[in-house]
PDB file of C-alpha atoms in Angstrom:
ATOM      1  CA  MET K   1       0.000   0.000   0.000  1.00 56.00           C
ATOM      2  CA  PRO K   2       1.503   3.369  -0.988  1.00 66.00           C
ATOM      3  CA  ALA K   3       1.775   6.403   1.272  1.00 76.00           C
ATOM      4  CA  TYR K   4      -0.832   9.159   1.083  1.00 86.00           C
ATOM      5  CA  HIS K   5       0.159  12.174  -1.002  1.00 89.00           C
ATOM      6  CA  SER K   6      -0.916  15.786  -0.786  1.00 91.00           C
ATOM      7  CA  ILE K   7      -4.151  16.856  -2.440  1.00 90.00           C
ATOM      8  CA  PHE K   8      -2.447  20.190  -3.115  1.00 92.00           C
ATOM      9  CA  LEU K   9      -0.205  18.691  -5.810  1.00 89.00           C
ATOM     10  CA  GLN K  10      -2.658  19.871  -8.485  1.00 86.00           C
ATOM     11  CA  ASP K  11      -2.640  23.497  -7.292  1.00 86.00           C
ATOM     12  CA  GLN K  12      -1.321  25.870  -9.940  1.00 82.00           C
ATOM     13  CA  ASP K  13       0.239  29.288  -9.411  1.00 86.00           C
ATOM     14  CA  VAL K  14       1.860  28.263  -6.118  1.00 91.00           C
ATOM     15  CA  ARG K  15       5.100  29.970  -5.185  1.00 93.00           C
ATOM     16  CA  VAL K  16       7.968  27.485  -5.008  1.00 94.00           C
ATOM     17  CA  ILE K  17      11.329  28.134  -3.390  1.00 95.00           C
ATOM     18  CA  GLY K  18      13.879  25.511  -4.324  1.00 92.00           C
ATOM     19  CA  ASN K  19      11.421  22.675  -4.755  1.00 93.00           C
ATOM     20  CA  PHE K  20       9.305  23.469  -1.674  1.00 94.00           C
ATOM     21  CA  ALA K  21       5.771  24.854  -2.086  1.00 94.00           C
ATOM     22  CA  LEU K  22       4.676  27.928  -0.148  1.00 96.00           C
ATOM     23  CA  LEU K  23       0.982  27.076  -0.020  1.00 95.00           C
ATOM     24  CA  PRO K  24      -1.767  29.301   1.429  1.00 94.00           C
ATOM     25  CA  LEU K  25      -2.552  28.736   5.119  1.00 95.00           C
ATOM     26  CA  ARG K  26      -5.489  29.393   7.429  1.00 93.00           C
ATOM     27  CA  THR K  27      -3.552  31.194  10.110  1.00 91.00           C
ATOM     28  CA  ARG K  28      -3.411  34.186  12.404  1.00 87.00           C
ATOM     29  CA  THR K  29       0.379  33.961  12.650  1.00 90.00           C
ATOM     30  CA  ARG K  30       2.239  36.641  10.728  1.00 91.00           C
ATOM     31  CA  GLY K  31       4.326  35.511   7.804  1.00 92.00           C
ATOM     32  CA  PRO K  32       4.630  35.361   4.025  1.00 94.00           C
ATOM     33  CA  ALA K  33       1.841  32.816   3.441  1.00 92.00           C
ATOM     34  CA  TYR K  34      -1.313  33.901   1.690  1.00 91.00           C
ATOM     35  CA  THR K  35      -4.096  33.654   4.293  1.00 90.00           C
ATOM     36  CA  LEU K  36      -7.128  31.478   3.588  1.00 89.00           C
ATOM     37  CA  PRO K  37     -10.588  32.413   4.909  1.00 87.00           C
ATOM     38  CA  ALA K  38     -11.378  31.487   8.520  1.00 87.00           C
ATOM     39  CA  LEU K  39     -13.536  28.470   9.241  1.00 86.00           C
ATOM     40  CA  PRO K  40     -17.274  29.026   9.468  1.00 82.00           C
ATOM     41  CA  SER K  41     -18.443  29.185  13.092  1.00 83.00           C
ATOM     42  CA  SER K  42     -20.308  25.884  12.650  1.00 80.00           C
ATOM     43  CA  THR K  43     -17.107  24.011  11.690  1.00 81.00           C
ATOM     44  CA  SER K  44     -14.511  22.703  14.128  1.00 80.00           C
ATOM     45  CA  ASP K  45     -10.757  22.581  13.445  1.00 79.00           C
ATOM     46  CA  LEU K  46     -10.957  18.896  14.277  1.00 80.00           C
ATOM     47  CA  ASP K  47     -13.392  17.919  11.526  1.00 79.00           C
ATOM     48  CA  ILE K  48     -12.856  20.246   8.583  1.00 85.00           C
ATOM     49  CA  ASP K  49     -13.900  18.903   5.189  1.00 85.00           C
ATOM     50  CA  PRO K  50     -11.056  18.613   2.618  1.00 87.00           C
ATOM     51  CA  ASP K  51     -13.364  20.201   0.027  1.00 86.00           C
ATOM     52  CA  SER K  52     -13.751  23.358   2.137  1.00 86.00           C
ATOM     53  CA  GLU K  53     -12.097  26.527   0.853  1.00 88.00           C
ATOM     54  CA  SER K  54     -10.535  26.877   4.316  1.00 88.00           C
ATOM     55  CA  TYR K  55      -8.865  23.419   4.243  1.00 91.00           C
ATOM     56  CA  ASP K  56      -5.119  23.952   4.162  1.00 94.00           C
ATOM     57  CA  PRO K  57      -1.922  21.863   4.070  1.00 95.00           C
ATOM     58  CA  LEU K  58      -1.665  21.894   7.883  1.00 96.00           C
ATOM     59  CA  ASP K  59      -5.079  20.247   8.190  1.00 94.00           C
ATOM     60  CA  GLU K  60      -3.780  17.678   5.725  1.00 94.00           C
ATOM     61  CA  VAL K  61      -0.577  17.100   7.732  1.00 95.00           C
ATOM     62  CA  LEU K  62      -2.602  16.370  10.867  1.00 95.00           C
ATOM     63  CA  SER K  63      -5.118  14.142   9.100  1.00 93.00           C
ATOM     64  CA  LEU K  64      -2.470  12.100   7.226  1.00 91.00           C
ATOM     65  CA  PHE K  65       0.103  12.021  10.034  1.00 91.00           C
ATOM     66  CA  ARG K  66      -1.013   8.736  11.559  1.00 87.00           C
ATOM     67  CA  ALA K  67      -1.255   6.844   8.274  1.00 87.00           C
ATOM     68  CA  ASN K  68       1.985   8.162   6.795  1.00 87.00           C
ATOM     69  CA  THR K  69       4.126   7.529   9.882  1.00 84.00           C
ATOM     70  CA  PHE K  70       3.905   3.813   9.159  1.00 80.00           C
ATOM     71  CA  PHE K  71       5.744   4.204   5.845  1.00 78.00           C
ATOM     72  CA  ARG K  72       9.507   4.023   5.722  1.00 77.00           C
ATOM     73  CA  ASN K  73       9.625   5.254   2.111  1.00 82.00           C
ATOM     74  CA  PHE K  74       7.715   8.108   0.557  1.00 85.00           C
ATOM     75  CA  GLU K  75       7.775   8.846  -3.167  1.00 89.00           C
ATOM     76  CA  ILE K  76       7.722  12.615  -3.576  1.00 92.00           C
ATOM     77  CA  LYS K  77       5.389  13.616  -6.405  1.00 93.00           C
ATOM     78  CA  GLY K  78       5.735  17.394  -6.166  1.00 92.00           C
ATOM     79  CA  PRO K  79       6.448  20.473  -4.044  1.00 94.00           C
ATOM     80  CA  ALA K  80       3.277  20.032  -1.935  1.00 94.00           C
ATOM     81  CA  ASP K  81       4.496  16.602  -0.820  1.00 94.00           C
ATOM     82  CA  ARG K  82       7.613  18.254   0.581  1.00 94.00           C
ATOM     83  CA  LEU K  83       5.482  20.485   2.799  1.00 95.00           C
ATOM     84  CA  LEU K  84       3.569  17.362   3.903  1.00 95.00           C
ATOM     85  CA  ILE K  85       6.847  15.604   4.777  1.00 93.00           C
ATOM     86  CA  TYR K  86       8.176  18.615   6.685  1.00 95.00           C
ATOM     87  CA  GLY K  87       4.905  18.952   8.596  1.00 95.00           C
ATOM     88  CA  ILE K  88       4.850  15.267   9.550  1.00 93.00           C
ATOM     89  CA  LEU K  89       8.444  15.458  10.803  1.00 91.00           C
ATOM     90  CA  PHE K  90       7.612  18.556  12.844  1.00 95.00           C
ATOM     91  CA  VAL K  91       4.512  16.913  14.369  1.00 95.00           C
ATOM     92  CA  SER K  92       6.684  13.927  15.342  1.00 92.00           C
ATOM     93  CA  GLU K  93       9.145  16.279  17.034  1.00 92.00           C
ATOM     94  CA  CYS K  94       6.311  18.042  18.885  1.00 95.00           C
ATOM     95  CA  LEU K  95       4.782  14.791  20.113  1.00 94.00           C
ATOM     96  CA  GLY K  96       8.182  13.867  21.544  1.00 92.00           C
ATOM     97  CA  LYS K  97       8.062  17.040  23.664  1.00 94.00           C
ATOM     98  CA  ILE K  98       4.673  16.236  25.240  1.00 94.00           C
ATOM     99  CA  LYS K  99       4.914  13.978  28.278  1.00 92.00           C
ATOM    100  CA  PRO K 100       1.926  11.927  29.534  1.00 92.00           C
ATOM    101  CA  SER K 101       1.876  13.854  32.811  1.00 92.00           C
ATOM    102  CA  MET K 102       1.972  17.312  31.179  1.00 93.00           C
ATOM    103  CA  GLY K 103      -0.895  19.701  31.598  1.00 93.00           C
ATOM    104  CA  LYS K 104      -2.162  21.675  28.622  1.00 95.00           C
ATOM    105  CA  LYS K 105      -0.405  24.925  29.631  1.00 95.00           C
ATOM    106  CA  ALA K 106       2.977  23.212  30.042  1.00 96.00           C
ATOM    107  CA  ALA K 107       2.550  21.426  26.706  1.00 96.00           C
ATOM    108  CA  GLU K 108       1.583  24.690  25.008  1.00 96.00           C
ATOM    109  CA  LYS K 109       4.744  26.325  26.318  1.00 97.00           C
ATOM    110  CA  ALA K 110       6.898  23.366  25.208  1.00 97.00           C
ATOM    111  CA  LEU K 111       5.379  23.290  21.715  1.00 96.00           C
ATOM    112  CA  LEU K 112       5.616  27.037  21.172  1.00 96.00           C
ATOM    113  CA  ASN K 113       9.258  26.981  22.292  1.00 96.00           C
ATOM    114  CA  THR K 114       9.883  24.132  19.849  1.00 96.00           C
ATOM    115  CA  ALA K 115       8.162  26.061  17.054  1.00 96.00           C
ATOM    116  CA  LEU K 116      10.178  29.214  17.755  1.00 95.00           C
ATOM    117  CA  ASP K 117      13.554  27.496  18.278  1.00 95.00           C
ATOM    118  CA  GLN K 118      16.266  27.949  15.675  1.00 95.00           C
ATOM    119  CA  PHE K 119      15.750  25.405  12.904  1.00 95.00           C
ATOM    120  CA  ALA K 120      17.512  24.335   9.732  1.00 95.00           C
ATOM    121  CA  ILE K 121      16.062  24.927   6.288  1.00 95.00           C
ATOM    122  CA  PRO K 122      16.856  23.034   3.074  1.00 95.00           C
ATOM    123  CA  GLY K 123      20.441  23.694   2.098  1.00 93.00           C
ATOM    124  CA  ASP K 124      21.682  24.023   5.695  1.00 94.00           C
ATOM    125  CA  ALA K 125      24.177  21.326   6.670  1.00 93.00           C
ATOM    126  CA  SER K 126      21.989  20.181   9.588  1.00 93.00           C
ATOM    127  CA  PHE K 127      18.761  19.834   7.561  1.00 93.00           C
ATOM    128  CA  PRO K 128      17.909  16.092   7.650  1.00 89.00           C
ATOM    129  CA  LEU K 129      16.438  15.725   4.148  1.00 89.00           C
ATOM    130  CA  ASN K 130      18.794  17.714   1.937  1.00 91.00           C
ATOM    131  CA  GLN K 131      18.831  14.862  -0.593  1.00 90.00           C
ATOM    132  CA  ALA K 132      15.092  15.445  -1.274  1.00 91.00           C
ATOM    133  CA  PHE K 133      14.924  19.239  -0.893  1.00 94.00           C
ATOM    134  CA  GLU K 134      16.685  21.887  -2.985  1.00 95.00           C
ATOM    135  CA  ALA K 135      18.276  24.850  -1.271  1.00 95.00           C
ATOM    136  CA  PRO K 136      16.803  28.313  -1.886  1.00 96.00           C
ATOM    137  CA  SER K 137      18.535  30.083  -4.779  1.00 95.00           C
ATOM    138  CA  ASP K 138      19.470  33.241  -2.889  1.00 95.00           C
ATOM    139  CA  ARG K 139      19.437  34.883   0.524  1.00 96.00           C
ATOM    140  CA  GLN K 140      16.068  36.552   0.047  1.00 97.00           C
ATOM    141  CA  ASP K 141      14.427  33.232  -0.870  1.00 96.00           C
ATOM    142  CA  ALA K 142      16.140  31.598   2.120  1.00 96.00           C
ATOM    143  CA  GLU K 143      14.737  34.255   4.465  1.00 97.00           C
ATOM    144  CA  THR K 144      11.247  33.929   2.949  1.00 97.00           C
ATOM    145  CA  MET K 145      11.407  30.141   3.380  1.00 97.00           C
ATOM    146  CA  ARG K 146      12.555  30.513   6.991  1.00 97.00           C
ATOM    147  CA  GLN K 147       9.654  32.895   7.717  1.00 97.00           C
ATOM    148  CA  TYR K 148       7.164  30.580   6.005  1.00 97.00           C
ATOM    149  CA  LEU K 149       8.414  27.522   7.894  1.00 97.00           C
ATOM    150  CA  SER K 150       8.281  29.486  11.149  1.00 97.00           C
ATOM    151  CA  GLN K 151       4.671  30.362  10.360  1.00 97.00           C
ATOM    152  CA  VAL K 152       3.931  26.700   9.551  1.00 97.00           C
ATOM    153  CA  ARG K 153       5.601  25.487  12.761  1.00 97.00           C
ATOM    154  CA  GLN K 154       3.725  27.916  15.015  1.00 97.00           C
ATOM    155  CA  GLU K 155       0.329  27.206  13.476  1.00 96.00           C
ATOM    156  CA  LEU K 156       0.917  23.450  13.386  1.00 96.00           C
ATOM    157  CA  ALA K 157       1.976  23.435  17.051  1.00 97.00           C
ATOM    158  CA  MET K 158      -1.270  25.154  18.091  1.00 96.00           C
ATOM    159  CA  ARG K 159      -3.480  22.868  15.976  1.00 95.00           C
ATOM    160  CA  LEU K 160      -1.695  19.775  17.250  1.00 96.00           C
ATOM    161  CA  LEU K 161      -2.164  20.965  20.828  1.00 96.00           C
ATOM    162  CA  ALA K 162      -5.911  21.323  20.208  1.00 93.00           C
ATOM    163  CA  ARG K 163      -6.071  17.725  18.973  1.00 93.00           C
ATOM    164  CA  VAL K 164      -3.865  16.179  21.651  1.00 95.00           C
ATOM    165  CA  TYR K 165      -5.839  17.927  24.420  1.00 94.00           C
ATOM    166  CA  ALA K 166      -9.264  17.714  22.740  1.00 91.00           C
ATOM    167  CA  ASP K 167     -10.700  15.755  25.702  1.00 86.00           C
ATOM    168  CA  GLY K 168      -9.537  18.064  28.481  1.00 85.00           C
ATOM    169  CA  SER K 169      -6.428  18.735  30.506  1.00 84.00           C
ATOM    170  CA  THR K 170      -4.597  15.433  29.937  1.00 89.00           C
ATOM    171  CA  PRO K 171      -2.985  14.438  26.636  1.00 92.00           C
ATOM    172  CA  SER K 172      -4.558  11.816  24.422  1.00 90.00           C
ATOM    173  CA  LYS K 173      -2.816   8.475  24.915  1.00 89.00           C
ATOM    174  CA  TRP K 174      -3.655   7.681  21.334  1.00 86.00           C
ATOM    175  CA  TRP K 175      -1.674  10.660  19.976  1.00 88.00           C
ATOM    176  CA  LEU K 176       1.195  10.029  22.397  1.00 87.00           C
ATOM    177  CA  SER K 177       1.487   6.455  21.137  1.00 85.00           C
ATOM    178  CA  PHE K 178       3.219   7.961  18.071  1.00 82.00           C
ATOM    179  CA  THR K 179       6.047   9.622  20.024  1.00 77.00           C
ATOM    180  CA  LYS K 180       8.553   6.877  19.239  1.00 69.00           C
ATOM    181  CA  ARG K 181       7.738   6.547  15.513  1.00 60.00           C
ATOM    182  CA  LYS K 182       9.991   8.236  12.974  1.00 60.00           C
ATOM    183  CA  PHE K 183       8.656   9.086   9.548  1.00 61.00           C
ATOM    184  CA  MET K 184      11.076   7.815   6.881  1.00 57.00           C
ATOM    185  CA  GLY K 185      13.497   7.042   9.735  1.00 58.00           C
ATOM    186  CA  LYS K 186      14.176  10.787  10.165  1.00 61.00           C
ATOM    187  CA  SER K 187      13.569  13.539  12.670  1.00 60.00           C
ATOM    188  CA  LEU K 188      14.026  17.302  12.428  1.00 59.00           C
TER     189      LEU K 188
END
């Protein structure tokens, strides 16, 4: 059975830096991403329909995370798949920071610190998937990519927190069961 790929592969007119797509996001975090419309008040972040105009790549990362973590290999079919891979690796890193005894406030602090920490981008020596990602062509593109990934990390951390603590003040054992899994044998 093959891994699940991004539904955003068909999107045209998407800005690409290196070979990484800068797709629109539904976010309140400042950054270079085009902002999608907010969810209707009747829709929850936890059950957004992929056909909704507000569905974004971060919703996709969270919905495909569990299925794709079981695959050791992932055939990249386009720039949107690279964002999916990066998001899955970041979610894995975040889940490793949440301990079973952590309250929601402590987990929020840990995840936001993780999102805001210094991180490598494609082309940096410490970036784990340089063989699959092209480096930005110049300094301006590198800075734009860093800002976009920072925006992705912050928004993804907050959405993950909402899912892990959906039932209250203790983390979901189901989500924490994925803390030891490594997607493609890698971590950020």
